[in-house]
Amino acid sequence: MTLLAIENITVKYGPIPAIRDVSLRIGEGETLAVVGANGAGKSTLTLAITGIVRPASGRIEFSGRSLLGLGPEATARLGVALVPEGRHIFEGLTVDENLLLGTTVLADRSSARHAMAQSYEMFPILHERRNGMATRLSGGEQQQLAIARALLSKPRLLILDEPSLGLSPVMVDKIYAILSELKSLGTTLLLIEQNPARIDEVADRVIVLSSGAVQASGLAAEILADEQLHASYLGGV
Ligand code: ATP
């Protein structure tokens, strides 16, 4: 069943479109990766889905319901969670307090407590560091915190904007292991990456974005094996 359906969306910040006529679909339990160079429009796509920017035209439907005009809070309440580029943890708060903020959408304190316990089980390093300031975590640990916080709202779709950006190879391994685990648990993922090196580990399908438009889309194995695409749109990576 299709969870997210985007049809021909165009987003403009001024007169020039940042993305134009972009269409995509994500089925329940599927992992779709969107790859593309700097400025391709990847972040703009995530902002449009999460209701932070409004497309000038096109349709965005989540579980059959239009997301257009809902705004970020209502979109989040429907089950769309974003781990933004740069992670955006709350400075001045501990790891535990950062996580608690992710539980505010849950109905009551006992489900919040249960969700926190599950979260610490999945991210043992966060449990170990729970009373320390979040800013003291390494980049990879902060990324885990951002993912853990997004998961606490029990999203039906988790969007990750460049989760491996700027991380050490060991931490990239860790993040991809987490993504694989989420996938095996049936989580629907929209993974945005500039560097396509690792996405074959989790992606079912891949969309290549360049200059705000979809240049290619297909099964991950096919797209990632296409040397022409790599050379033209992915910086030969
Ligand atoms: P990056 O990997 O650098 O984040 P990206 O693929 O996510 O790139 P976007 O950030 O979506 O790309 O940017 C797409 C285009 O829109 C770029 O040309 C960018 O300069 C422009 N753009 C992005 N945000 C704004 C904004 N707030 N105001 C004006 N133009 C913007």
Short mmCIF file of C-alpha atoms and ligand atoms in Angstrom, two decimals:
data_model
loop_
_atom_site.label_atom_id
_atom_site.label_comp_id
_atom_site.label_asym_id
_atom_site.label_seq_id
_atom_site.Cartn_x
_atom_site.Cartn_y
_atom_site.Cartn_z
CA MET A 1 0.00 0.00 0.00
CA THR A 2 1.26 3.47 -0.86
CA LEU A 3 2.05 5.49 2.24
CA LEU A 4 3.40 8.68 0.65
CA ALA A 5 2.45 9.86 -2.82
CA ILE A 6 3.93 13.03 -4.26
CA GLU A 7 2.74 14.22 -7.61
CA ASN A 8 4.40 16.93 -9.65
CA ILE A 9 5.37 19.24 -6.81
CA THR A 10 7.18 22.48 -7.52
CA VAL A 11 8.65 24.53 -4.68
CA LYS A 12 9.91 28.07 -5.19
CA TYR A 13 11.76 30.27 -2.73
CA GLY A 14 11.69 33.20 -5.16
CA PRO A 15 11.02 33.17 -8.86
CA ILE A 16 13.32 30.18 -9.43
CA PRO A 17 12.05 26.73 -8.48
CA ALA A 18 14.22 24.78 -6.02
CA ILE A 19 12.39 21.61 -7.11
CA ARG A 20 10.14 21.23 -10.12
CA ASP A 21 7.59 18.63 -11.06
CA VAL A 22 8.94 16.08 -8.61
CA SER A 23 6.88 12.91 -8.20
CA LEU A 24 7.56 9.89 -6.02
CA ARG A 25 5.84 7.15 -4.10
CA ILE A 26 6.82 5.21 -1.02
CA GLY A 27 5.04 2.02 -0.10
CA GLU A 28 4.44 0.95 3.49
CA GLY A 29 7.63 -0.67 4.85
CA GLU A 30 9.70 0.45 1.88
CA THR A 31 12.97 2.41 1.91
CA LEU A 32 13.36 5.04 -0.78
CA ALA A 33 16.66 6.88 -1.16
CA VAL A 34 16.90 10.29 -2.81
CA VAL A 35 20.40 11.11 -3.97
CA GLY A 36 21.85 14.18 -5.62
CA ALA A 37 24.64 16.71 -5.41
CA ASN A 38 24.72 19.90 -3.36
CA GLY A 39 21.80 22.16 -4.18
CA ALA A 40 19.89 19.45 -6.05
CA GLY A 41 16.80 20.19 -3.98
CA LYS A 42 16.95 17.28 -1.53
CA SER A 43 16.37 19.31 1.64
CA THR A 44 13.62 21.31 -0.05
CA LEU A 45 11.82 18.04 -0.76
CA THR A 46 11.95 17.09 2.94
CA LEU A 47 10.71 20.56 3.95
CA ALA A 48 7.77 20.27 1.56
CA ILE A 49 6.76 16.83 2.87
CA THR A 50 6.95 17.93 6.50
CA GLY A 51 4.88 21.06 5.88
CA ILE A 52 7.66 23.56 6.56
CA VAL A 53 7.49 25.00 3.04
CA ARG A 54 4.42 24.93 0.84
CA PRO A 55 4.68 23.81 -2.77
CA ALA A 56 3.52 26.24 -5.44
CA SER A 57 1.81 23.34 -7.19
CA GLY A 58 1.38 19.59 -7.05
CA ARG A 59 -0.02 17.12 -4.53
CA ILE A 60 1.35 15.41 -1.45
CA GLU A 61 -0.73 12.62 0.05
CA PHE A 62 0.04 10.58 3.12
CA SER A 63 -2.04 7.48 3.66
CA GLY A 64 -4.55 8.88 1.18
CA ARG A 65 -4.85 12.26 2.88
CA SER A 66 -3.53 15.57 1.52
CA LEU A 67 -0.73 17.12 3.56
CA LEU A 68 -0.86 20.43 1.74
CA GLY A 69 -1.44 23.38 4.02
CA LEU A 70 -1.36 21.30 7.21
CA GLY A 71 1.90 22.75 8.53
CA PRO A 72 4.65 20.95 10.43
CA GLU A 73 2.82 20.11 13.68
CA ALA A 74 -0.26 18.55 12.13
CA THR A 75 1.95 16.68 9.66
CA ALA A 76 4.04 15.31 12.53
CA ARG A 77 0.88 14.26 14.37
CA LEU A 78 -0.17 12.22 11.34
CA GLY A 79 3.07 10.26 11.67
CA VAL A 80 5.72 11.98 9.55
CA ALA A 81 9.01 12.51 11.39
CA LEU A 82 12.10 14.30 10.12
CA VAL A 83 15.68 13.93 11.26
CA PRO A 84 16.95 17.17 9.75
CA GLU A 85 20.34 17.79 8.24
CA GLY A 86 22.67 18.94 10.99
CA ARG A 87 20.72 16.94 13.60
CA HIS A 88 19.31 19.88 15.60
CA ILE A 89 19.67 18.53 19.09
CA PHE A 90 18.70 20.87 21.92
CA GLU A 91 21.80 22.46 23.37
CA GLY A 92 21.74 23.11 27.10
CA LEU A 93 19.74 19.92 27.73
CA THR A 94 20.89 16.47 28.72
CA VAL A 95 20.53 13.43 26.49
CA ASP A 96 17.58 12.29 28.58
CA GLU A 97 15.87 15.68 28.38
CA ASN A 98 16.38 15.77 24.61
CA LEU A 99 14.69 12.39 24.34
CA LEU A 100 11.85 13.37 26.66
CA LEU A 101 10.99 16.20 24.27
CA GLY A 102 10.38 13.55 21.62
CA THR A 103 7.68 11.93 23.74
CA THR A 104 5.45 15.00 24.05
CA VAL A 105 3.16 13.78 21.27
CA LEU A 106 2.49 10.50 23.11
CA ALA A 107 -0.82 10.21 24.92
CA ASP A 108 0.28 9.63 28.51
CA ARG A 109 3.23 9.29 30.84
CA SER A 110 3.26 5.52 30.94
CA SER A 111 3.50 5.23 27.14
CA ALA A 112 6.21 7.90 27.24
CA ARG A 113 8.14 5.89 29.83
CA HIS A 114 7.75 2.72 27.82
CA ALA A 115 8.93 4.47 24.63
CA MET A 116 11.97 5.89 26.45
CA ALA A 117 12.91 2.41 27.71
CA GLN A 118 12.60 0.99 24.18
CA SER A 119 14.71 3.82 22.88
CA TYR A 120 17.51 3.23 25.38
CA GLU A 121 17.45 -0.45 24.51
CA MET A 122 17.98 0.33 20.84
CA PHE A 123 20.57 3.04 21.51
CA PRO A 124 22.67 1.81 24.47
CA ILE A 125 25.22 4.60 24.07
CA LEU A 126 22.47 7.14 24.78
CA HIS A 127 21.53 5.25 27.93
CA GLU A 128 25.15 5.33 29.01
CA ARG A 129 25.31 9.08 28.41
CA ARG A 130 21.75 9.91 29.47
CA ASN A 131 22.66 12.37 32.22
CA GLY A 132 25.36 14.15 30.24
CA MET A 133 24.81 17.25 28.13
CA ALA A 134 23.79 16.39 24.57
CA THR A 135 26.43 18.76 23.21
CA ARG A 136 29.13 16.53 24.74
CA LEU A 137 28.16 13.66 22.45
CA SER A 138 30.23 12.97 19.34
CA GLY A 139 28.71 13.75 15.93
CA GLY A 140 27.65 10.14 15.43
CA GLU A 141 26.13 9.94 18.90
CA GLN A 142 24.23 13.16 18.26
CA GLN A 143 22.92 11.64 15.05
CA GLN A 144 21.74 8.63 17.06
CA LEU A 145 20.05 11.00 19.50
CA ALA A 146 18.28 12.79 16.66
CA ILE A 147 17.09 9.47 15.21
CA ALA A 148 16.03 8.17 18.63
CA ARG A 149 14.07 11.35 19.32
CA ALA A 150 12.28 11.15 15.96
CA LEU A 151 11.38 7.50 16.62
CA LEU A 152 9.84 8.32 19.99
CA SER A 153 6.81 9.82 18.23
CA LYS A 154 6.25 6.36 16.68
CA PRO A 155 6.25 7.76 13.14
CA ARG A 156 4.76 5.91 10.17
CA LEU A 157 7.34 7.56 7.92
CA LEU A 158 10.85 8.51 9.03
CA ILE A 159 12.70 10.99 6.83
CA LEU A 160 16.47 11.27 7.32
CA ASP A 161 18.29 14.18 5.69
CA GLU A 162 21.94 13.23 5.13
CA PRO A 163 22.35 11.14 8.30
CA SER A 164 25.93 10.21 7.46
CA LEU A 165 27.16 13.71 6.62
CA GLY A 166 30.41 14.60 8.38
CA LEU A 167 30.63 11.36 10.38
CA SER A 168 33.65 9.11 10.78
CA PRO A 169 33.55 5.79 8.87
CA VAL A 170 32.93 3.89 12.11
CA MET A 171 29.96 6.08 12.92
CA VAL A 172 28.62 5.82 9.37
CA ASP A 173 28.72 2.02 9.90
CA LYS A 174 26.76 2.46 13.10
CA ILE A 175 24.13 4.72 11.54
CA TYR A 176 23.64 2.33 8.62
CA ALA A 177 23.36 -0.60 11.02
CA ILE A 178 20.59 1.32 12.79
CA LEU A 179 18.86 2.06 9.48
CA SER A 180 19.05 -1.64 8.55
CA GLU A 181 17.52 -2.56 11.89
CA LEU A 182 14.71 -0.04 11.42
CA LYS A 183 14.08 -1.40 7.96
CA SER A 184 13.92 -4.97 9.26
CA LEU A 185 11.40 -3.81 11.87
CA GLY A 186 9.19 -2.61 9.01
CA THR A 187 9.77 1.14 9.36
CA THR A 188 9.10 3.13 6.20
CA LEU A 189 12.15 5.26 5.43
CA LEU A 190 12.90 8.16 3.13
CA LEU A 191 16.66 8.46 3.11
CA ILE A 192 18.27 11.56 1.65
CA GLU A 193 21.97 11.30 0.85
CA GLN A 194 24.46 13.27 -1.16
CA ASN A 195 26.93 10.41 -1.09
CA PRO A 196 25.35 7.25 -2.49
CA ALA A 197 28.18 4.97 -1.31
CA ARG A 198 26.21 3.12 1.36
CA ILE A 199 22.60 3.38 0.33
CA ASP A 200 22.57 -0.04 -1.38
CA GLU A 201 22.57 -1.49 2.16
CA VAL A 202 19.07 -0.23 2.87
CA ALA A 203 17.37 1.28 -0.18
CA ASP A 204 14.77 -0.63 -2.15
CA ARG A 205 14.42 2.10 -4.75
CA VAL A 206 16.48 5.19 -5.57
CA ILE A 207 15.60 8.57 -7.08
CA VAL A 208 18.32 10.77 -8.55
CA LEU A 209 17.64 14.48 -8.18
CA SER A 210 19.57 17.16 -10.02
CA SER A 211 18.81 20.86 -10.48
CA GLY A 212 15.51 20.31 -8.70
CA ALA A 213 14.24 17.63 -11.08
CA VAL A 214 14.07 13.84 -11.03
CA GLN A 215 16.69 12.58 -13.48
CA ALA A 216 16.28 8.86 -12.88
CA SER A 217 14.42 6.48 -10.63
CA GLY A 218 14.30 2.75 -10.27
CA LEU A 219 15.36 -0.25 -8.26
CA ALA A 220 18.39 0.51 -6.09
CA ALA A 221 20.53 -2.20 -7.72
CA GLU A 222 19.87 -0.81 -11.21
CA ILE A 223 20.35 2.87 -10.43
CA LEU A 224 23.47 2.34 -8.34
CA ALA A 225 25.09 0.20 -11.02
CA ASP A 226 24.59 2.88 -13.68
CA GLU A 227 27.99 4.48 -14.21
CA GLN A 228 26.57 7.15 -16.48
CA LEU A 229 24.28 8.37 -13.68
CA HIS A 230 27.18 8.44 -11.25
CA ALA A 231 29.30 10.46 -13.63
CA SER A 232 26.52 12.90 -14.56
CA TYR A 233 24.73 13.54 -11.29
CA LEU A 234 26.58 12.06 -8.35
CA GLY A 235 29.97 13.64 -8.80
CA GLY A 236 31.44 10.35 -10.01
CA VAL A 237 31.26 8.97 -6.45
P1 ATP B 1 22.47 20.42 0.20
O1 ATP B 1 22.98 19.05 0.04
O2 ATP B 1 23.50 21.48 0.01
O3 ATP B 1 21.62 20.62 1.42
P2 ATP B 1 20.06 20.14 -1.31
O4 ATP B 1 20.06 19.13 -2.39
O5 ATP B 1 19.42 19.76 -0.03
O6 ATP B 1 21.51 20.66 -1.08
P3 ATP B 1 18.36 22.44 -1.25
O7 ATP B 1 18.91 22.90 0.05
O8 ATP B 1 17.00 21.88 -1.26
O9 ATP B 1 19.34 21.42 -1.93
O10 ATP B 1 18.44 23.65 -2.26
C1 ATP B 1 17.87 23.61 -3.57
C2 ATP B 1 17.99 25.00 -4.21
O11 ATP B 1 17.18 25.94 -3.52
C3 ATP B 1 19.40 25.54 -4.19
O12 ATP B 1 19.63 26.23 -5.39
C4 ATP B 1 19.39 26.50 -3.02
O13 ATP B 1 20.31 27.54 -3.21
C5 ATP B 1 17.97 27.01 -3.03
N1 ATP B 1 17.48 27.34 -1.67
C6 ATP B 1 17.42 26.51 -0.62
N2 ATP B 1 16.90 27.12 0.46
C7 ATP B 1 16.60 28.39 0.08
C8 ATP B 1 16.01 29.52 0.73
N3 ATP B 1 15.62 29.47 2.00
N4 ATP B 1 15.90 30.66 0.01
C9 ATP B 1 16.28 30.72 -1.28
N5 ATP B 1 16.82 29.69 -1.96
C10 ATP B 1 16.98 28.53 -1.30
#
